[in-house]
mmCIF file of C-alpha atoms in Angstrom:
data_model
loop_
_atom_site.group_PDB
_atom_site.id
_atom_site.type_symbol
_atom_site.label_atom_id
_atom_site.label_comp_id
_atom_site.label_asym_id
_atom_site.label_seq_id
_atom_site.Cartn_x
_atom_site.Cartn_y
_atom_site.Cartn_z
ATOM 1 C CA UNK K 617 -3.825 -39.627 43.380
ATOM 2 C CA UNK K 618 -5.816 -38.596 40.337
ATOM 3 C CA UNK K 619 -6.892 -34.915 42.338
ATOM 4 C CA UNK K 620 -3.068 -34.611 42.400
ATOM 5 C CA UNK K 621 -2.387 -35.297 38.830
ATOM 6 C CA UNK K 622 -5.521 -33.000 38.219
ATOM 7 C CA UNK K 623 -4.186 -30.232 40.117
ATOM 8 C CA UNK K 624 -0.742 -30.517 38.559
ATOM 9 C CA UNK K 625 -1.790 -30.098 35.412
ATOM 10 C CA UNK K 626 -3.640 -27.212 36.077
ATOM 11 C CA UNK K 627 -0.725 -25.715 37.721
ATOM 12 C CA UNK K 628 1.542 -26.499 34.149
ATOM 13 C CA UNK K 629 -1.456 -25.273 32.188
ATOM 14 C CA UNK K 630 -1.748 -21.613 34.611
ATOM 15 C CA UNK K 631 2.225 -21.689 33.598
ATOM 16 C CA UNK K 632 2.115 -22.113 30.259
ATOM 17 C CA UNK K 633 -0.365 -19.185 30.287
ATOM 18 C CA UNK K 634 1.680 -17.174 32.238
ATOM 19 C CA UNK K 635 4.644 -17.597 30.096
ATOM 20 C CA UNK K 636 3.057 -16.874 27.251
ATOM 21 C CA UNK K 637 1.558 -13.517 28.592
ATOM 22 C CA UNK K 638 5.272 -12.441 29.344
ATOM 23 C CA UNK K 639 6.078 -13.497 25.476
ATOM 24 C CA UNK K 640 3.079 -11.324 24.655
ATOM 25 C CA UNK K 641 3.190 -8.723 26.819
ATOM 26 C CA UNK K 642 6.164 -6.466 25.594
ATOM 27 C CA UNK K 643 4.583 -6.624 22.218
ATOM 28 C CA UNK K 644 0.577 -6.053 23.037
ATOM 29 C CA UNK K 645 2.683 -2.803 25.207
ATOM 30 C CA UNK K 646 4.711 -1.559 22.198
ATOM 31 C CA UNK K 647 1.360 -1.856 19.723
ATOM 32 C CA UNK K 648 -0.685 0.087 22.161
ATOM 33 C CA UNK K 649 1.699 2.636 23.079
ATOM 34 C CA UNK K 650 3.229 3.335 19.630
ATOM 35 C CA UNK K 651 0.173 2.530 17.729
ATOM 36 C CA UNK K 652 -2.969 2.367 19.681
ATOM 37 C CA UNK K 653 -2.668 5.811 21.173
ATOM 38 C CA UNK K 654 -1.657 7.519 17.949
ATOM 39 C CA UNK K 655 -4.834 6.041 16.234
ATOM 40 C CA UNK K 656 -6.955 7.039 19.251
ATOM 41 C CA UNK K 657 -5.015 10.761 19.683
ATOM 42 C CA UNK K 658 -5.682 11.383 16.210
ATOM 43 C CA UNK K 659 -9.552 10.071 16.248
ATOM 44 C CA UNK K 660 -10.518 12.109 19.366
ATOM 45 C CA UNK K 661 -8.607 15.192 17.710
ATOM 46 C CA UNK K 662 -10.831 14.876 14.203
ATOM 47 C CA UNK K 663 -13.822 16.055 16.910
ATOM 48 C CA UNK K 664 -11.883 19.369 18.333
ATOM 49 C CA UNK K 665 -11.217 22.431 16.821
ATOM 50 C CA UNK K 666 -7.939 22.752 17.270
ATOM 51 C CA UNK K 667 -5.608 24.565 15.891
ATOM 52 C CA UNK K 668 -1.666 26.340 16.111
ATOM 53 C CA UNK K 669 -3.422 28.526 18.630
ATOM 54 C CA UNK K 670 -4.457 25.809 21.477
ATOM 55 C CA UNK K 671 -2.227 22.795 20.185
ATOM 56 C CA UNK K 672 -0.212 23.391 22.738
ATOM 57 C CA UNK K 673 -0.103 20.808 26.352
ATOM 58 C CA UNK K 674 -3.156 22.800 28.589
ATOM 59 C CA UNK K 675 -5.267 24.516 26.280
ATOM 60 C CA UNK K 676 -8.862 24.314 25.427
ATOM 61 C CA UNK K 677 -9.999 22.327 22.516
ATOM 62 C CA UNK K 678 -13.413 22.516 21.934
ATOM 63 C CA UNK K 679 -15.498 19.708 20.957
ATOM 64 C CA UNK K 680 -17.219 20.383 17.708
ATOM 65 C CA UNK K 681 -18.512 16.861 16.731
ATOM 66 C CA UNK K 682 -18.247 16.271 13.082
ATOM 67 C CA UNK K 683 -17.880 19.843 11.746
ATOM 68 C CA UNK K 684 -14.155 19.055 10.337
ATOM 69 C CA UNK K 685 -15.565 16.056 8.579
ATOM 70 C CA UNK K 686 -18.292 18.300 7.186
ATOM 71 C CA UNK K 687 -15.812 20.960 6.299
ATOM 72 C CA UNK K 688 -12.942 18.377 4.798
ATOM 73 C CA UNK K 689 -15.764 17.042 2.282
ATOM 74 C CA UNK K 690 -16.961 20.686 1.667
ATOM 75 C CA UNK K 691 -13.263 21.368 0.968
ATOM 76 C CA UNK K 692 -12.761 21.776 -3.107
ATOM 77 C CA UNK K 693 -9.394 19.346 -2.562
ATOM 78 C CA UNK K 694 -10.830 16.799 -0.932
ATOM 79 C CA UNK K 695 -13.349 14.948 -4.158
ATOM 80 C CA UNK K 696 -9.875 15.524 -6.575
ATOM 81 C CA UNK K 697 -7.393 14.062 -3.999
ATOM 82 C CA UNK K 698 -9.910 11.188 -3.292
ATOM 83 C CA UNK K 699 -9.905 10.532 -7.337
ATOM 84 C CA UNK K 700 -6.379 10.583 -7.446
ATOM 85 C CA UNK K 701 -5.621 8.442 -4.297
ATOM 86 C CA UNK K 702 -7.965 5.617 -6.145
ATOM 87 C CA UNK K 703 -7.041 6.410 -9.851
ATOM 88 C CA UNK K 704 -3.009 6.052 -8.745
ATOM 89 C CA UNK K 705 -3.660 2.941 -6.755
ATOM 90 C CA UNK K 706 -6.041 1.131 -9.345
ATOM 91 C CA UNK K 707 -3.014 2.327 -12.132
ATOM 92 C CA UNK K 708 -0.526 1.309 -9.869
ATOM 93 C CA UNK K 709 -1.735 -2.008 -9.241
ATOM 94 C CA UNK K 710 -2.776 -2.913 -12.693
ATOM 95 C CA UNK K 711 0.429 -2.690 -13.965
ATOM 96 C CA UNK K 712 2.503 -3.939 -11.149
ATOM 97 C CA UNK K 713 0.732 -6.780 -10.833
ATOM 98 C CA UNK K 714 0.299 -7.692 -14.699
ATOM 99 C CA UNK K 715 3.819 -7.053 -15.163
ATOM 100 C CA UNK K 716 5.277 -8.512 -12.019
ATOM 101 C CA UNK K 717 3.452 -11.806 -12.880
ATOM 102 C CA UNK K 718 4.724 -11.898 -16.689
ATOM 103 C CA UNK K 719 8.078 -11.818 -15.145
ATOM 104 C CA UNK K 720 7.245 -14.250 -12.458
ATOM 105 C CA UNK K 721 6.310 -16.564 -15.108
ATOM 106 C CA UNK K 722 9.880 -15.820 -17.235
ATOM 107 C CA UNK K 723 11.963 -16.218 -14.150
ATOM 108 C CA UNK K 724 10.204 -19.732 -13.188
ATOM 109 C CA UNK K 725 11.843 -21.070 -15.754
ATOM 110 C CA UNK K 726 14.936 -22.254 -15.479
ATOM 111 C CA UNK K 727 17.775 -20.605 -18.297
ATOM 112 C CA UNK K 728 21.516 -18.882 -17.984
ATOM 113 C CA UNK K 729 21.326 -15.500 -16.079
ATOM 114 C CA UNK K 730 17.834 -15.917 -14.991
ATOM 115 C CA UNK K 731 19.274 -15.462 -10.652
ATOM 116 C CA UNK K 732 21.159 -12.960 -11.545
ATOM 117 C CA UNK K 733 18.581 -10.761 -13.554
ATOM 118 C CA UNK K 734 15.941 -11.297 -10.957
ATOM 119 C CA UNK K 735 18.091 -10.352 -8.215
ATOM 120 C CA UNK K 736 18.785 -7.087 -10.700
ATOM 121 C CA UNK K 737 15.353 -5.980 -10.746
ATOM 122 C CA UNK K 738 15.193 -5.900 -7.462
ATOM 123 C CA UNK K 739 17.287 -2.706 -6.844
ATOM 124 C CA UNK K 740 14.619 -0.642 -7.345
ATOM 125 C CA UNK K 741 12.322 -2.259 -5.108
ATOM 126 C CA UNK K 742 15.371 -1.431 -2.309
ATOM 127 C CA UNK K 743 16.207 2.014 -3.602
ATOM 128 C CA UNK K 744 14.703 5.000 -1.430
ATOM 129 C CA UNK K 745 11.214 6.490 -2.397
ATOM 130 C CA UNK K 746 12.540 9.708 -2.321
ATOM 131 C CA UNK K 747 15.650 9.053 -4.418
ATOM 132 C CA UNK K 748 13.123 7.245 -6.788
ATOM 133 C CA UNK K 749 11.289 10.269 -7.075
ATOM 134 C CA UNK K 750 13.552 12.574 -7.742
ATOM 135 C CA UNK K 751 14.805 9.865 -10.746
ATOM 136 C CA UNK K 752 11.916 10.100 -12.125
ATOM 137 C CA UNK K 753 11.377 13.842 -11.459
ATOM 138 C CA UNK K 754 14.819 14.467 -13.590
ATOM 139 C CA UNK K 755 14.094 11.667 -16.409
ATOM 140 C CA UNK K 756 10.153 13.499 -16.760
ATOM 141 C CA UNK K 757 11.927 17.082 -17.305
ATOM 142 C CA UNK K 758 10.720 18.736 -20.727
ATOM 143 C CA UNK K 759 14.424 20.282 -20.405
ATOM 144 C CA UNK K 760 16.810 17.178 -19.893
ATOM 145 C CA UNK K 761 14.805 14.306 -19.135
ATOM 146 C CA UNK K 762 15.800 11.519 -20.984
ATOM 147 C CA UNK K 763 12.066 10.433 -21.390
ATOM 148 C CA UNK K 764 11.277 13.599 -23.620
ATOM 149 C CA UNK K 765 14.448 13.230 -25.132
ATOM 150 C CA UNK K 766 13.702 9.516 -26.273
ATOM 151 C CA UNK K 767 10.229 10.066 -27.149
ATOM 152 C CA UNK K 768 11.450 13.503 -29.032
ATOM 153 C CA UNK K 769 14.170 11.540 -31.341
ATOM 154 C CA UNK K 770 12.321 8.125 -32.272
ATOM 155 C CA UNK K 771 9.286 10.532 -33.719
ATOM 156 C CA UNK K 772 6.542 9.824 -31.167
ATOM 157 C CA UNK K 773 6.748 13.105 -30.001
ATOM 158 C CA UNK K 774 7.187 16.448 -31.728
ATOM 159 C CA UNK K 775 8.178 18.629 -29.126
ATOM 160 C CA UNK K 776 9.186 17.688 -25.083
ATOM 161 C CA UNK K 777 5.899 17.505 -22.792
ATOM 162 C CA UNK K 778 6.276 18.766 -19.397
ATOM 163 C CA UNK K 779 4.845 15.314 -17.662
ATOM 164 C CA UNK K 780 4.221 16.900 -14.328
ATOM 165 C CA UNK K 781 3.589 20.366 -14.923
ATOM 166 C CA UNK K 782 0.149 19.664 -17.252
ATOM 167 C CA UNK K 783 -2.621 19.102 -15.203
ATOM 168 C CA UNK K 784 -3.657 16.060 -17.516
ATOM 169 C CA UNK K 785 -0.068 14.371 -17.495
ATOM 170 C CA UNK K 786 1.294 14.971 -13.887
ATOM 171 C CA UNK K 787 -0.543 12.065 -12.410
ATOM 172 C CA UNK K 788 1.499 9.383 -14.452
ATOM 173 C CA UNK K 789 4.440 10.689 -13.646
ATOM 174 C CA UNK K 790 4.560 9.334 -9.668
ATOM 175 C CA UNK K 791 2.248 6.575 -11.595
ATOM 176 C CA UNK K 792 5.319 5.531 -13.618
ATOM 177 C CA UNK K 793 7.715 5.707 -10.489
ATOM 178 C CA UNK K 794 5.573 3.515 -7.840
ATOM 179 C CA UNK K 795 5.006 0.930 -10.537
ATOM 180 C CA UNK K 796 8.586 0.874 -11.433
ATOM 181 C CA UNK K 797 9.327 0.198 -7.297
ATOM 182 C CA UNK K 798 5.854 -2.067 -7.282
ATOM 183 C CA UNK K 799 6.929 -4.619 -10.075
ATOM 184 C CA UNK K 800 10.077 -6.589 -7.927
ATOM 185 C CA UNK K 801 7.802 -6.890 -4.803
ATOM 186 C CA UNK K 802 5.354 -8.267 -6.715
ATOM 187 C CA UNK K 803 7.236 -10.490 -8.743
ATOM 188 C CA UNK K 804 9.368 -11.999 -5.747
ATOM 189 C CA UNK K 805 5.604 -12.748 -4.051
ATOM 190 C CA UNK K 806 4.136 -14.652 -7.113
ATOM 191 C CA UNK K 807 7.491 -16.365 -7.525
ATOM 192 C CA UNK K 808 7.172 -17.897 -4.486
ATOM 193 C CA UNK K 809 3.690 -19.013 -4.753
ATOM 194 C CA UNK K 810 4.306 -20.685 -8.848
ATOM 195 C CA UNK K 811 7.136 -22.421 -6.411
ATOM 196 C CA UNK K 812 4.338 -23.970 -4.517
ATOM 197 C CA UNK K 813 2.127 -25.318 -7.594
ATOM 198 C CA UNK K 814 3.566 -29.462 -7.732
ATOM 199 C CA UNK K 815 5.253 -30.233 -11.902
ATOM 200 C CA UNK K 816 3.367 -33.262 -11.612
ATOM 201 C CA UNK K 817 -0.363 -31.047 -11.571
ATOM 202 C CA UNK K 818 1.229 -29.535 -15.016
ATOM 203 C CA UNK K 819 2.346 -32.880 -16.685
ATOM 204 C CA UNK K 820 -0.698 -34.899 -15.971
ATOM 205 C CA UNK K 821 -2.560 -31.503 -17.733
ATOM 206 C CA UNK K 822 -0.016 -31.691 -20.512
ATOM 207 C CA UNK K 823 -0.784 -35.433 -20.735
ATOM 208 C CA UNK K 824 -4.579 -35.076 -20.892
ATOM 209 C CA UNK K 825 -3.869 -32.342 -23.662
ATOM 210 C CA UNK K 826 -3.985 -29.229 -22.028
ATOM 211 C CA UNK K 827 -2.247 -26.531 -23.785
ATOM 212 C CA UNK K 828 0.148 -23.756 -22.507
ATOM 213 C CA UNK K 829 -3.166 -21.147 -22.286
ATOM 214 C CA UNK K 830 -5.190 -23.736 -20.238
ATOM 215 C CA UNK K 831 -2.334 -24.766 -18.036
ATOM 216 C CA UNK K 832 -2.090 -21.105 -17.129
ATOM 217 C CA UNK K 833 -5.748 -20.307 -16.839
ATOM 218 C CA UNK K 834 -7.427 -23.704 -14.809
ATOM 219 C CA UNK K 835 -3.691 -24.957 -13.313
ATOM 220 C CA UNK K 836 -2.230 -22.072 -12.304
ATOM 221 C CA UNK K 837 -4.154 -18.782 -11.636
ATOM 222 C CA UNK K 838 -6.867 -20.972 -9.195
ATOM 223 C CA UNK K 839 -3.615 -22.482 -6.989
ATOM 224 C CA UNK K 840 -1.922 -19.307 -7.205
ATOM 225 C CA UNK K 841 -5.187 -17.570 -5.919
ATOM 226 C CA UNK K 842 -3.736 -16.809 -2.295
ATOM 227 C CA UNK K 843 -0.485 -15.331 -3.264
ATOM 228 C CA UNK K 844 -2.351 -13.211 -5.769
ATOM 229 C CA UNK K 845 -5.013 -11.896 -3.281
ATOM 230 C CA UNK K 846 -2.261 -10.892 -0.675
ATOM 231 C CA UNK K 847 -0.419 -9.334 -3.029
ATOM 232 C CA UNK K 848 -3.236 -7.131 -4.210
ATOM 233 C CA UNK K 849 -4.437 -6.122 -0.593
ATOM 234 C CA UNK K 850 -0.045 -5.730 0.280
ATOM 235 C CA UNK K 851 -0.109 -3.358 -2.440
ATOM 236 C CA UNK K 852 -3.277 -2.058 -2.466
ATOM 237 C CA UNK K 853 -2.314 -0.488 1.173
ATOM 238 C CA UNK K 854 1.017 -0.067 0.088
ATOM 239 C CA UNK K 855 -0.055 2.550 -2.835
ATOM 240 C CA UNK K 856 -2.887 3.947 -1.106
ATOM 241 C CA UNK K 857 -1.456 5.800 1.328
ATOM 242 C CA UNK K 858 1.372 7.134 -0.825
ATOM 243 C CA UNK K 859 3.029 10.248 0.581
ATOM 244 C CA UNK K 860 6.384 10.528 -0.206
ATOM 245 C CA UNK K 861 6.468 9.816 -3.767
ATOM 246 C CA UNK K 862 3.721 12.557 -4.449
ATOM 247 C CA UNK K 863 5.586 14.809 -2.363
ATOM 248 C CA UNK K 864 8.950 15.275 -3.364
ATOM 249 C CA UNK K 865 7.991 14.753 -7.292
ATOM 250 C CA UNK K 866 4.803 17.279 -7.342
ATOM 251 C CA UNK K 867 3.816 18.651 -3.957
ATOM 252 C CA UNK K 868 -0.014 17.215 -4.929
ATOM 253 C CA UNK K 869 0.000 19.933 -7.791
ATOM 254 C CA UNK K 870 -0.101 21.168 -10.647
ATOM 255 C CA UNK K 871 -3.639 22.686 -9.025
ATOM 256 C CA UNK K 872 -4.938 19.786 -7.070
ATOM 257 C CA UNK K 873 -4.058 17.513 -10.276
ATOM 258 C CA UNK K 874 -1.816 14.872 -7.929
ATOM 259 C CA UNK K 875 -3.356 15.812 -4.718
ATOM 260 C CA UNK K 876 -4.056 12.348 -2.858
ATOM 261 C CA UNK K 877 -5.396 12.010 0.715
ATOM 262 C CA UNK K 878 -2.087 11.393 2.368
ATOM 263 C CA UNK K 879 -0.521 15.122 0.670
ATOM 264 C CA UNK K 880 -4.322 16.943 1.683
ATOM 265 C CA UNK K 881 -4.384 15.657 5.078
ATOM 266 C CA UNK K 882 -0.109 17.313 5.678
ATOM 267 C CA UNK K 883 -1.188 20.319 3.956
ATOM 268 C CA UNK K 884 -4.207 20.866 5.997
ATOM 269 C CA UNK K 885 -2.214 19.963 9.608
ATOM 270 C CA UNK K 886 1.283 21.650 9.057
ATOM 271 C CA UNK K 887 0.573 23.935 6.359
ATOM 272 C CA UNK K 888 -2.696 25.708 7.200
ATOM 273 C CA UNK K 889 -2.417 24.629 10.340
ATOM 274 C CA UNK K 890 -6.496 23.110 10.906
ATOM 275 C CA UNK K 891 -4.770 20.173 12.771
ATOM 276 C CA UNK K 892 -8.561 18.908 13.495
ATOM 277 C CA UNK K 893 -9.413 18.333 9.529
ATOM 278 C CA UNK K 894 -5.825 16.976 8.849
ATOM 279 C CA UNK K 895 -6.687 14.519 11.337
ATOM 280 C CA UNK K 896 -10.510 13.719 9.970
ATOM 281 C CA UNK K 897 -8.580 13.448 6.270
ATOM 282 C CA UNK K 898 -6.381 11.202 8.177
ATOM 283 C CA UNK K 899 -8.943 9.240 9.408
ATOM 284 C CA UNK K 900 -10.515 9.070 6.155
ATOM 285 C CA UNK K 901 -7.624 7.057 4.858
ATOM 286 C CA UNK K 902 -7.649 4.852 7.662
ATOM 287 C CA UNK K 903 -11.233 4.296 7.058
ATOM 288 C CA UNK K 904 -10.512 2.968 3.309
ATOM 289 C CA UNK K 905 -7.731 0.734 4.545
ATOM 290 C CA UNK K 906 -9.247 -0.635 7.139
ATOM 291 C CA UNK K 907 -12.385 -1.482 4.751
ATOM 292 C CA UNK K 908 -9.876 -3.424 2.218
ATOM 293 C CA UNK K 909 -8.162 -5.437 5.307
ATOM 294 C CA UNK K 910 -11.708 -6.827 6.991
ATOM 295 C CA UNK K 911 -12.638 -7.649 3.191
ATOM 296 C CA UNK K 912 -9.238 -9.616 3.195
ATOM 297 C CA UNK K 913 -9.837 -11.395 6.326
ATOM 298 C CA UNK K 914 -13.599 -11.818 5.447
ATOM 299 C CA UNK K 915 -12.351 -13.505 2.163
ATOM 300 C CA UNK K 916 -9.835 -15.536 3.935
ATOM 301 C CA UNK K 917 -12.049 -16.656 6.313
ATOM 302 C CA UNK K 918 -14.674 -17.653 3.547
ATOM 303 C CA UNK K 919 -11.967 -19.876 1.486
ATOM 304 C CA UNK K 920 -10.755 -21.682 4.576
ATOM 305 C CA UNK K 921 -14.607 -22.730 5.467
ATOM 306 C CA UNK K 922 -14.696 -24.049 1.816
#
């Protein structure tokens, strides 16, 4: 009787496998198809010289080892676009996190309109990039932005500045766009995690004495710790591998001055056609990323074992 009992549940357990490996299945197939073999395509093409001439289904690509690697970091683009990849995500993130927590804070509170305005600021966080872009591409013109035009009549300018046609200024233009998009996404994240934090933590500190600036700093940046390091890494990859923004507001120019990895790695494949370095550029960026996300899980991992 109990080598029956045995056997059955081994049968229900081999089930309950099996029926989990259908669950499974169609997903593990769709992230290897339309992910795995992209990533793997695109490493084993960073080896190969190839080119427009012998892209094509059939043709030889010869194996060259890590000669576009050595020729990417010998390129003049690639030691700007890498300082603009990290100086516009660093930006980026500074401000849409510092901001998107000030009004995480506001919109905790409970007063009239506060819904209402919260769900407002989260248009832009649903508008298109590109429509974004070109916004801000019209509002930066020295002609009719209304940026110059502001800046021009309140004194704090003389004359308009042509924001993304200097090579020192061009830079915080898509800087000003992706933080405008950034802020919402952030805010909605940190909202939910002050929703977490229990009133009674913050009336027992108000009780012992704690004021307003020690609430904040020993109540509720240490229990808000999670949200805020997922919403860091979230928008660190988010920003870093920027493309369209860039794009359709400067191209990566004026002369390499908003070149990031993302715009270097197009130009090289499907303007100059070195399709081998546009994929080692590509998997330069995927490098980076994939350095911040094993930090994140290493960090994770760390603050669960206590």
């Amino acid at each position: 009787m109990m080598k029956r009992r045995n056997e059955k549940k081994m049968t229900n357990s081999k089930r309950e496998i099996l029926i989990g490996l259908c669950f499974v299945l169609p997903g593990l197939i769709y992230m290897l198809v339309m992910i795995g073999y992209p990533i793997a395509y695109n490493l084993f093409m960073s080896f190969q010289d190839v080119s427009v001439f012998n892209i094509g289904a059939g043709e030889e690509k010869p194996w060259i080892g890590l000669e576009n690697y050595r020729k990417i970091f010998a390129n003049e683009t690639m030691l700007p676009a890498l300082k603009n990849t990290f100086l516009y995500t660093v930006v980026c993130l500074a401000v849409q996190f510092s901001v998107g927590l000030l009004l995480a804070l506001l919109f905790h509170r409970d007063f009239a309109l506060a819904k209402p305005l919260r769900g407002f600021l989260v248009v832009s966080w649903m508008m298109p990039v590109t429509v974004t872009a070109l916004l801000f591409k019209y509002m930066l013109s020295p002609d009719v932005g209304i940026i110059n035009t502001v800046l021009v009549k309140t004194g704090l300018l003389r004359e308009p500045v042509g924001w993304l046609l200097g090579e020192k200024t061009a830079i915080w233009g898509p800087i000003m766009a992706n933080s405008w998009i950034g802020i919402p996404f952030n805010m909605l994240l940190l909202s939910t995690g002050l929703s977490g934090i229990p009133q009674d933590v913050y009336e027992s500190a108000a009780v012992d004495g704690a004021n307003a600036w020690q609430r904040f700093t020993r109540i509720t940046l240490p229990l808000l710790g999670p949200a805020i390091m997922s919403v860091l890494v979230l928008g660190f990859v988010n920003t870093f591998k920027v493309f369209d923004l860039i794009f359709v507001m400067t191209g990566g120019g004026p002369v390499n001055a908003t070149e990031v990895l993302s715009t270097f790695a197009y130009k090289q494949s499907f303007q100059y056609y070195y399709f081998g370095q546009g994929a080692a550029v590509a998997n330069v960026l995927m490098a980076i990323l994939l350095a911040v996300a094993l930090l994140y899980l290493w960090l994770i991992r760390k603050e669960e074992m206590g």
